[in-house]
PDB file of C-alpha atoms in Angstrom:
ATOM      1  CA  UNK A   1      37.916  32.522 -84.657  1.00  0.00           C
ATOM      2  CA  UNK A   2      38.495  28.354 -84.377  1.00  0.00           C
ATOM      3  CA  UNK A   3      40.881  26.738 -81.906  1.00  0.00           C
ATOM      4  CA  UNK A   4      40.660  23.828 -82.341  1.00  0.00           C
ATOM      5  CA  UNK A   5      41.460  22.206 -78.532  1.00  0.00           C
ATOM      6  CA  UNK A   6      38.707  24.433 -77.032  1.00  0.00           C
ATOM      7  CA  UNK A   7      36.660  22.371 -79.404  1.00  0.00           C
ATOM      8  CA  UNK A   8      37.956  19.263 -78.679  1.00  0.00           C
ATOM      9  CA  UNK A   9      37.134  20.254 -75.031  1.00  0.00           C
ATOM     10  CA  UNK A  10      33.562  20.884 -75.937  1.00  0.00           C
ATOM     11  CA  UNK A  11      33.118  18.050 -78.033  1.00  0.00           C
ATOM     12  CA  UNK A  12      34.325  15.606 -75.450  1.00  0.00           C
ATOM     13  CA  UNK A  13      32.208  17.143 -73.647  1.00  0.00           C
ATOM     14  CA  UNK A  14      28.693  17.236 -75.040  1.00  0.00           C
ATOM     15  CA  UNK A  15      29.430  13.696 -76.256  1.00  0.00           C
ATOM     16  CA  UNK A  16      30.117  12.305 -73.040  1.00  0.00           C
ATOM     17  CA  UNK A  17      28.532   9.321 -71.801  1.00  0.00           C
ATOM     18  CA  UNK A  18      25.758  10.983 -69.950  1.00  0.00           C
ATOM     19  CA  UNK A  19      24.484  13.624 -72.656  1.00  0.00           C
ATOM     20  CA  UNK A  20      25.489  11.545 -75.411  1.00  0.00           C
ATOM     21  CA  UNK A  21      22.472   8.609 -74.085  1.00  0.00           C
ATOM     22  CA  UNK A  22      20.117  11.973 -73.966  1.00  0.00           C
ATOM     23  CA  UNK A  23      20.928  12.976 -77.177  1.00  0.00           C
ATOM     24  CA  UNK A  24      20.182   9.470 -78.828  1.00  0.00           C
ATOM     25  CA  UNK A  25      17.020   8.906 -77.205  1.00  0.00           C
ATOM     26  CA  UNK A  26      14.779  11.134 -79.319  1.00  0.00           C
ATOM     27  CA  UNK A  27      16.144  10.768 -82.663  1.00  0.00           C
ATOM     28  CA  UNK A  28      15.898   6.836 -81.835  1.00  0.00           C
ATOM     29  CA  UNK A  29      11.944   7.753 -80.874  1.00  0.00           C
ATOM     30  CA  UNK A  30      11.731   9.873 -83.632  1.00  0.00           C
ATOM     31  CA  UNK A  31      12.838   6.838 -86.125  1.00  0.00           C
ATOM     32  CA  UNK A  32      10.599   4.494 -84.191  1.00  0.00           C
ATOM     33  CA  UNK A  33       7.354   6.452 -84.395  1.00  0.00           C
ATOM     34  CA  UNK A  34       8.306   7.068 -88.408  1.00  0.00           C
ATOM     35  CA  UNK A  35       8.908   3.291 -89.145  1.00  0.00           C
ATOM     36  CA  UNK A  36       5.649   2.474 -86.959  1.00  0.00           C
ATOM     37  CA  UNK A  37       2.944   5.167 -88.520  1.00  0.00           C
ATOM     38  CA  UNK A  38       4.429   3.870 -92.050  1.00  0.00           C
ATOM     39  CA  UNK A  39       3.823   0.465 -91.328  1.00  0.00           C
ATOM     40  CA  UNK A  40       0.244   1.383 -90.024  1.00  0.00           C
ATOM     41  CA  UNK A  41      -0.687   4.546 -92.537  1.00  0.00           C
ATOM     42  CA  UNK A  42       1.778   3.562 -95.684  1.00  0.00           C
ATOM     43  CA  UNK A  43       3.203   6.302 -97.506  1.00  0.00           C
ATOM     44  CA  UNK A  44       0.927   9.596 -96.870  1.00  0.00           C
ATOM     45  CA  UNK A  45       2.368  12.748 -97.387  1.00  0.00           C
ATOM     46  CA  UNK A  46      -0.089  14.774 -95.249  1.00  0.00           C
ATOM     47  CA  UNK A  47       1.201  12.674 -92.445  1.00  0.00           C
ATOM     48  CA  UNK A  48       4.669  12.741 -93.466  1.00  0.00           C
ATOM     49  CA  UNK A  49       4.519  16.628 -92.515  1.00  0.00           C
ATOM     50  CA  UNK A  50       2.751  16.239 -89.309  1.00  0.00           C
ATOM     51  CA  UNK A  51       5.185  13.515 -87.959  1.00  0.00           C
ATOM     52  CA  UNK A  52       7.962  15.603 -89.111  1.00  0.00           C
ATOM     53  CA  UNK A  53       6.841  18.839 -88.162  1.00  0.00           C
ATOM     54  CA  UNK A  54       4.349  17.984 -85.015  1.00  0.00           C
ATOM     55  CA  UNK A  55       7.509  15.821 -83.230  1.00  0.00           C
ATOM     56  CA  UNK A  56      11.193  16.543 -85.185  1.00  0.00           C
ATOM     57  CA  UNK A  57      10.196  20.227 -85.616  1.00  0.00           C
ATOM     58  CA  UNK A  58       8.171  21.135 -82.714  1.00  0.00           C
ATOM     59  CA  UNK A  59      10.122  19.185 -79.560  1.00  0.00           C
ATOM     60  CA  UNK A  60      13.137  17.197 -80.636  1.00  0.00           C
ATOM     61  CA  UNK A  61      15.302  20.015 -82.650  1.00  0.00           C
ATOM     62  CA  UNK A  62      14.657  22.622 -78.947  1.00  0.00           C
ATOM     63  CA  UNK A  63      15.485  19.766 -76.583  1.00  0.00           C
ATOM     64  CA  UNK A  64      18.798  18.993 -78.725  1.00  0.00           C
ATOM     65  CA  UNK A  65      18.985  22.378 -79.053  1.00  0.00           C
ATOM     66  CA  UNK A  66      19.368  23.168 -75.172  1.00  0.00           C
ATOM     67  CA  UNK A  67      21.059  20.215 -74.476  1.00  0.00           C
ATOM     68  CA  UNK A  68      24.379  20.982 -77.406  1.00  0.00           C
ATOM     69  CA  UNK A  69      24.171  25.053 -76.289  1.00  0.00           C
ATOM     70  CA  UNK A  70      23.642  25.314 -72.874  1.00  0.00           C
ATOM     71  CA  UNK A  71      25.799  22.151 -72.379  1.00  0.00           C
ATOM     72  CA  UNK A  72      29.108  23.627 -74.768  1.00  0.00           C
ATOM     73  CA  UNK A  73      29.684  26.337 -72.020  1.00  0.00           C
ATOM     74  CA  UNK A  74      27.204  25.935 -68.865  1.00  0.00           C
ATOM     75  CA  UNK A  75      28.435  23.241 -67.068  1.00  0.00           C
ATOM     76  CA  UNK A  76      32.184  24.940 -67.167  1.00  0.00           C
ATOM     77  CA  UNK A  77      31.092  27.803 -65.467  1.00  0.00           C
ATOM     78  CA  UNK A  78      29.058  26.485 -63.103  1.00  0.00           C
ATOM     79  CA  UNK A  79      32.070  23.856 -61.773  1.00  0.00           C
ATOM     80  CA  UNK A  80      34.438  26.981 -62.111  1.00  0.00           C
ATOM     81  CA  UNK A  81      36.632  25.532 -64.862  1.00  0.00           C
ATOM     82  CA  UNK A  82      35.524  27.933 -67.362  1.00  0.00           C
ATOM     83  CA  UNK A  83      38.142  30.408 -65.751  1.00  0.00           C
ATOM     84  CA  UNK A  84      41.209  27.450 -66.660  1.00  0.00           C
ATOM     85  CA  UNK A  85      40.108  27.945 -70.269  1.00  0.00           C
ATOM     86  CA  UNK A  86      40.142  31.523 -69.902  1.00  0.00           C
ATOM     87  CA  UNK A  87      43.341  31.740 -68.575  1.00  0.00           C
ATOM     88  CA  UNK A  88      44.858  30.594 -71.716  1.00  0.00           C
ATOM     89  CA  UNK A  89      45.686  33.110 -74.305  1.00  0.00           C
ATOM     90  CA  UNK A  90      43.379  32.681 -76.716  1.00  0.00           C
ATOM     91  CA  UNK A  91      40.424  36.045 -77.307  1.00  0.00           C
ATOM     92  CA  UNK A  92      36.959  34.992 -75.968  1.00  0.00           C
ATOM     93  CA  UNK A  93      35.090  35.501 -79.417  1.00  0.00           C
ATOM     94  CA  UNK A  94      37.179  32.825 -80.643  1.00  0.00           C
ATOM     95  CA  UNK A  95      36.117  31.028 -77.663  1.00  0.00           C
ATOM     96  CA  UNK A  96      32.703  31.489 -78.445  1.00  0.00           C
ATOM     97  CA  UNK A  97      32.985  31.208 -81.635  1.00  0.00           C
ATOM     98  CA  UNK A  98      34.426  27.852 -81.161  1.00  0.00           C
ATOM     99  CA  UNK A  99      31.634  26.541 -78.848  1.00  0.00           C
ATOM    100  CA  UNK A 100      29.158  28.059 -80.971  1.00  0.00           C
ATOM    101  CA  UNK A 101      30.674  25.503 -84.038  1.00  0.00           C
ATOM    102  CA  UNK A 102      30.476  22.324 -81.784  1.00  0.00           C
ATOM    103  CA  UNK A 103      27.361  22.940 -80.445  1.00  0.00           C
ATOM    104  CA  UNK A 104      25.774  23.866 -83.925  1.00  0.00           C
ATOM    105  CA  UNK A 105      27.592  20.346 -85.820  1.00  0.00           C
ATOM    106  CA  UNK A 106      26.152  18.581 -82.541  1.00  0.00           C
ATOM    107  CA  UNK A 107      22.461  19.894 -82.749  1.00  0.00           C
ATOM    108  CA  UNK A 108      22.565  19.146 -86.590  1.00  0.00           C
ATOM    109  CA  UNK A 109      23.963  15.316 -86.477  1.00  0.00           C
ATOM    110  CA  UNK A 110      21.348  14.486 -83.844  1.00  0.00           C
ATOM    111  CA  UNK A 111      18.275  16.415 -85.421  1.00  0.00           C
ATOM    112  CA  UNK A 112      18.896  16.940 -89.193  1.00  0.00           C
ATOM    113  CA  UNK A 113      20.130  13.740 -90.723  1.00  0.00           C
ATOM    114  CA  UNK A 114      17.236  11.830 -87.899  1.00  0.00           C
ATOM    115  CA  UNK A 115      14.655  14.229 -89.423  1.00  0.00           C
ATOM    116  CA  UNK A 116      15.880  13.058 -93.355  1.00  0.00           C
ATOM    117  CA  UNK A 117      15.916   9.465 -92.557  1.00  0.00           C
ATOM    118  CA  UNK A 118      12.669   9.603 -91.123  1.00  0.00           C
ATOM    119  CA  UNK A 119      11.062  11.889 -94.158  1.00  0.00           C
ATOM    120  CA  UNK A 120      12.292   8.654 -96.200  1.00  0.00           C
ATOM    121  CA  UNK A 121      10.700   6.133 -94.117  1.00  0.00           C
ATOM    122  CA  UNK A 122       7.442   7.678 -93.986  1.00  0.00           C
ATOM    123  CA  UNK A 123       7.288   9.126 -97.354  1.00  0.00           C
ATOM    124  CA  UNK A 124      10.407   8.604 -99.785  1.00  0.00           C
ATOM    125  CA  UNK A 125      10.841  12.091 -99.425  1.00  0.00           C
ATOM    126  CA  UNK A 126       7.560  12.578-101.766  1.00  0.00           C
ATOM    127  CA  UNK A 127       6.357  16.557-101.776  1.00  0.00           C
ATOM    128  CA  UNK A 128      10.075  17.409-100.695  1.00  0.00           C
ATOM    129  CA  UNK A 129       8.764  16.616 -97.298  1.00  0.00           C
ATOM    130  CA  UNK A 130      12.456  14.891 -96.461  1.00  0.00           C
ATOM    131  CA  UNK A 131      13.950  17.544 -97.756  1.00  0.00           C
ATOM    132  CA  UNK A 132      12.536  20.667 -96.642  1.00  0.00           C
ATOM    133  CA  UNK A 133      12.030  19.397 -93.000  1.00  0.00           C
ATOM    134  CA  UNK A 134      15.972  18.574 -93.337  1.00  0.00           C
ATOM    135  CA  UNK A 135      16.638  22.120 -94.238  1.00  0.00           C
ATOM    136  CA  UNK A 136      14.200  23.520 -91.394  1.00  0.00           C
ATOM    137  CA  UNK A 137      16.280  21.056 -88.566  1.00  0.00           C
ATOM    138  CA  UNK A 138      19.788  22.618 -90.411  1.00  0.00           C
ATOM    139  CA  UNK A 139      18.464  26.344 -90.334  1.00  0.00           C
ATOM    140  CA  UNK A 140      16.530  25.839 -86.785  1.00  0.00           C
ATOM    141  CA  UNK A 141      20.022  24.050 -85.067  1.00  0.00           C
ATOM    142  CA  UNK A 142      21.855  27.805 -85.763  1.00  0.00           C
ATOM    143  CA  UNK A 143      19.554  29.333 -83.965  1.00  0.00           C
ATOM    144  CA  UNK A 144      18.735  27.671 -81.172  1.00  0.00           C
ATOM    145  CA  UNK A 145      22.402  26.807 -80.493  1.00  0.00           C
ATOM    146  CA  UNK A 146      23.143  30.448 -80.700  1.00  0.00           C
ATOM    147  CA  UNK A 147      20.523  31.281 -78.078  1.00  0.00           C
ATOM    148  CA  UNK A 148      20.889  28.203 -75.781  1.00  0.00           C
ATOM    149  CA  UNK A 149      25.030  28.848 -75.443  1.00  0.00           C
ATOM    150  CA  UNK A 150      23.881  32.811 -74.534  1.00  0.00           C
ATOM    151  CA  UNK A 151      21.649  31.521 -71.833  1.00  0.00           C
ATOM    152  CA  UNK A 152      24.314  29.149 -70.625  1.00  0.00           C
ATOM    153  CA  UNK A 153      26.983  32.113 -70.809  1.00  0.00           C
ATOM    154  CA  UNK A 154      24.365  34.503 -68.673  1.00  0.00           C
ATOM    155  CA  UNK A 155      22.711  32.715 -66.160  1.00  0.00           C
ATOM    156  CA  UNK A 156      23.340  29.140 -64.270  1.00  0.00           C
ATOM    157  CA  UNK A 157      19.814  27.862 -65.100  1.00  0.00           C
ATOM    158  CA  UNK A 158      19.985  28.050 -68.565  1.00  0.00           C
ATOM    159  CA  UNK A 159      18.705  24.819 -68.756  1.00  0.00           C
ATOM    160  CA  UNK A 160      15.561  25.343 -66.963  1.00  0.00           C
ATOM    161  CA  UNK A 161      15.159  28.302 -68.918  1.00  0.00           C
ATOM    162  CA  UNK A 162      15.475  26.621 -72.291  1.00  0.00           C
ATOM    163  CA  UNK A 163      13.156  24.439 -71.631  1.00  0.00           C
ATOM    164  CA  UNK A 164      10.778  26.657 -70.792  1.00  0.00           C
ATOM    165  CA  UNK A 165      10.823  28.470 -74.270  1.00  0.00           C
ATOM    166  CA  UNK A 166      11.390  25.341 -76.129  1.00  0.00           C
ATOM    167  CA  UNK A 167       8.044  23.807 -74.584  1.00  0.00           C
ATOM    168  CA  UNK A 168       5.718  26.392 -73.370  1.00  0.00           C
ATOM    169  CA  UNK A 169       6.817  29.564 -75.656  1.00  0.00           C
ATOM    170  CA  UNK A 170       7.277  27.679 -78.927  1.00  0.00           C
ATOM    171  CA  UNK A 171       5.308  24.812 -78.769  1.00  0.00           C
ATOM    172  CA  UNK A 172       2.137  25.687 -76.029  1.00  0.00           C
ATOM    173  CA  UNK A 173       1.951  29.518 -76.466  1.00  0.00           C
ATOM    174  CA  UNK A 174       2.868  28.841 -80.417  1.00  0.00           C
ATOM    175  CA  UNK A 175       0.094  26.798 -80.933  1.00  0.00           C
ATOM    176  CA  UNK A 176      -2.593  28.832 -79.077  1.00  0.00           C
ATOM    177  CA  UNK A 177      -1.212  32.658 -79.301  1.00  0.00           C
ATOM    178  CA  UNK A 178      -0.986  33.414 -83.260  1.00  0.00           C
ATOM    179  CA  UNK A 179       1.141  36.947 -82.250  1.00  0.00           C
ATOM    180  CA  UNK A 180       3.517  34.339 -80.582  1.00  0.00           C
ATOM    181  CA  UNK A 181       3.772  32.371 -83.242  1.00  0.00           C
ATOM    182  CA  UNK A 182       6.006  35.179 -85.193  1.00  0.00           C
ATOM    183  CA  UNK A 183       9.193  35.223 -82.127  1.00  0.00           C
ATOM    184  CA  UNK A 184      10.050  31.698 -82.787  1.00  0.00           C
ATOM    185  CA  UNK A 185      12.750  30.256 -83.872  1.00  0.00           C
ATOM    186  CA  UNK A 186      10.217  26.831 -85.087  1.00  0.00           C
ATOM    187  CA  UNK A 187       7.867  29.264 -87.200  1.00  0.00           C
ATOM    188  CA  UNK A 188      10.895  30.728 -88.902  1.00  0.00           C
ATOM    189  CA  UNK A 189      12.641  27.356 -90.119  1.00  0.00           C
ATOM    190  CA  UNK A 190       8.816  26.156 -90.925  1.00  0.00           C
ATOM    191  CA  UNK A 191       9.468  29.778 -93.566  1.00  0.00           C
ATOM    192  CA  UNK A 192      12.255  27.796 -95.570  1.00  0.00           C
ATOM    193  CA  UNK A 193      10.367  24.765 -95.828  1.00  0.00           C
ATOM    194  CA  UNK A 194       7.611  25.768 -96.833  1.00  0.00           C
ATOM    195  CA  UNK A 195       8.789  27.159-100.185  1.00  0.00           C
ATOM    196  CA  UNK A 196      10.497  23.429-100.376  1.00  0.00           C
ATOM    197  CA  UNK A 197       7.847  21.296 -99.705  1.00  0.00           C
ATOM    198  CA  UNK A 198       4.727  20.588-101.667  1.00  0.00           C
ATOM    199  CA  UNK A 199       2.273  23.370-102.054  1.00  0.00           C
ATOM    200  CA  UNK A 200       0.268  22.919 -98.675  1.00  0.00           C
ATOM    201  CA  UNK A 201       1.688  20.789 -96.810  1.00  0.00           C
ATOM    202  CA  UNK A 202       4.073  22.666 -94.710  1.00  0.00           C
ATOM    203  CA  UNK A 203       2.862  26.310 -93.585  1.00  0.00           C
ATOM    204  CA  UNK A 204       4.375  28.706 -91.455  1.00  0.00           C
ATOM    205  CA  UNK A 205       3.137  32.076 -90.109  1.00  0.00           C
ATOM    206  CA  UNK A 206       6.536  33.900 -91.372  1.00  0.00           C
ATOM    207  CA  UNK A 207       6.912  35.151 -94.503  1.00  0.00           C
ATOM    208  CA  UNK A 208      10.274  33.837 -95.540  1.00  0.00           C
ATOM    209  CA  UNK A 209      12.125  37.204 -95.811  1.00  0.00           C
ATOM    210  CA  UNK A 210      11.430  38.160 -92.589  1.00  0.00           C
ATOM    211  CA  UNK A 211      12.352  34.471 -91.340  1.00  0.00           C
ATOM    212  CA  UNK A 212      15.493  35.038 -93.059  1.00  0.00           C
ATOM    213  CA  UNK A 213      16.227  38.278 -91.179  1.00  0.00           C
ATOM    214  CA  UNK A 214      15.424  37.673 -87.667  1.00  0.00           C
ATOM    215  CA  UNK A 215      17.331  34.066 -87.876  1.00  0.00           C
ATOM    216  CA  UNK A 216      20.116  36.006 -88.882  1.00  0.00           C
ATOM    217  CA  UNK A 217      19.654  38.984 -86.399  1.00  0.00           C
ATOM    218  CA  UNK A 218      19.361  36.444 -83.206  1.00  0.00           C
ATOM    219  CA  UNK A 219      21.918  34.246 -84.344  1.00  0.00           C
ATOM    220  CA  UNK A 220      24.837  37.054 -84.763  1.00  0.00           C
ATOM    221  CA  UNK A 221      23.199  39.515 -81.652  1.00  0.00           C
ATOM    222  CA  UNK A 222      23.417  36.358 -79.150  1.00  0.00           C
ATOM    223  CA  UNK A 223      26.689  34.795 -80.304  1.00  0.00           C
ATOM    224  CA  UNK A 224      27.963  38.368 -79.758  1.00  0.00           C
ATOM    225  CA  UNK A 225      26.729  39.072 -76.283  1.00  0.00           C
ATOM    226  CA  UNK A 226      27.785  35.940 -75.504  1.00  0.00           C
ATOM    227  CA  UNK A 227      30.716  37.124 -76.271  1.00  0.00           C
ATOM    228  CA  UNK A 228      30.415  40.520 -74.317  1.00  0.00           C
ATOM    229  CA  UNK A 229      29.010  38.023 -71.303  1.00  0.00           C
ATOM    230  CA  UNK A 230      32.158  36.079 -71.370  1.00  0.00           C
ATOM    231  CA  UNK A 231      34.507  39.009 -71.072  1.00  0.00           C
ATOM    232  CA  UNK A 232      32.729  40.471 -67.909  1.00  0.00           C
ATOM    233  CA  UNK A 233      32.780  36.945 -66.290  1.00  0.00           C
ATOM    234  CA  UNK A 234      36.783  37.528 -66.921  1.00  0.00           C
ATOM    235  CA  UNK A 235      36.985  40.557 -65.243  1.00  0.00           C
ATOM    236  CA  UNK A 236      34.595  39.118 -62.463  1.00  0.00           C
ATOM    237  CA  UNK A 237      36.704  36.560 -61.822  1.00  0.00           C
ATOM    238  CA  UNK A 238      40.200  39.090 -61.236  1.00  0.00           C
ATOM    239  CA  UNK A 239      37.881  40.892 -58.984  1.00  0.00           C
TER     240      UNK A 239
END
């Protein structure tokens, strides 16, 4: 299910000079914000939760997920180079699964690690805030990578649609429309953070069992459907 050559090519594409520069910007900004807030307000659990929840979980991780998830396969489909990969004796499900693993690894590295560092800077992990949001970042990375990899497979406008979902649906509608929060990766990941963090520091509109179930279902279904679309793409190329 894992092909090292496909993984190496995908890592090279995601961590090329241009994308790597973009991926580093948001984590660096989070850490700079954490340093500035700590200097201005001192160690405060609620402030730490607000910064990590408001920037890391709500903005940074979805955007990194868009870059990594769509970038793992979208450019290859856009420029037609995916045809050479499909010509290799590698199962389509293996290609998708390998690219998903790479996208998850990149998203986790550029989101969970900076989130943990920022949490330590903000309040030294008081109230388990840093750990809680790091766990949320890890699980959100999995779901976002699967969703945005699927988008990269089914549409040439994956980045635009991903940004709309991340910034409009989750951030805007999620803050204004209570019902929309149920269909939000952000809220699902916060459900795990809520269980780990100190009482009252982190809240989620989705119960933990529901959140875990939805995270698993979305990840599995998105990965499976991306594999199906890749098979269709191969047939279309032959025709």
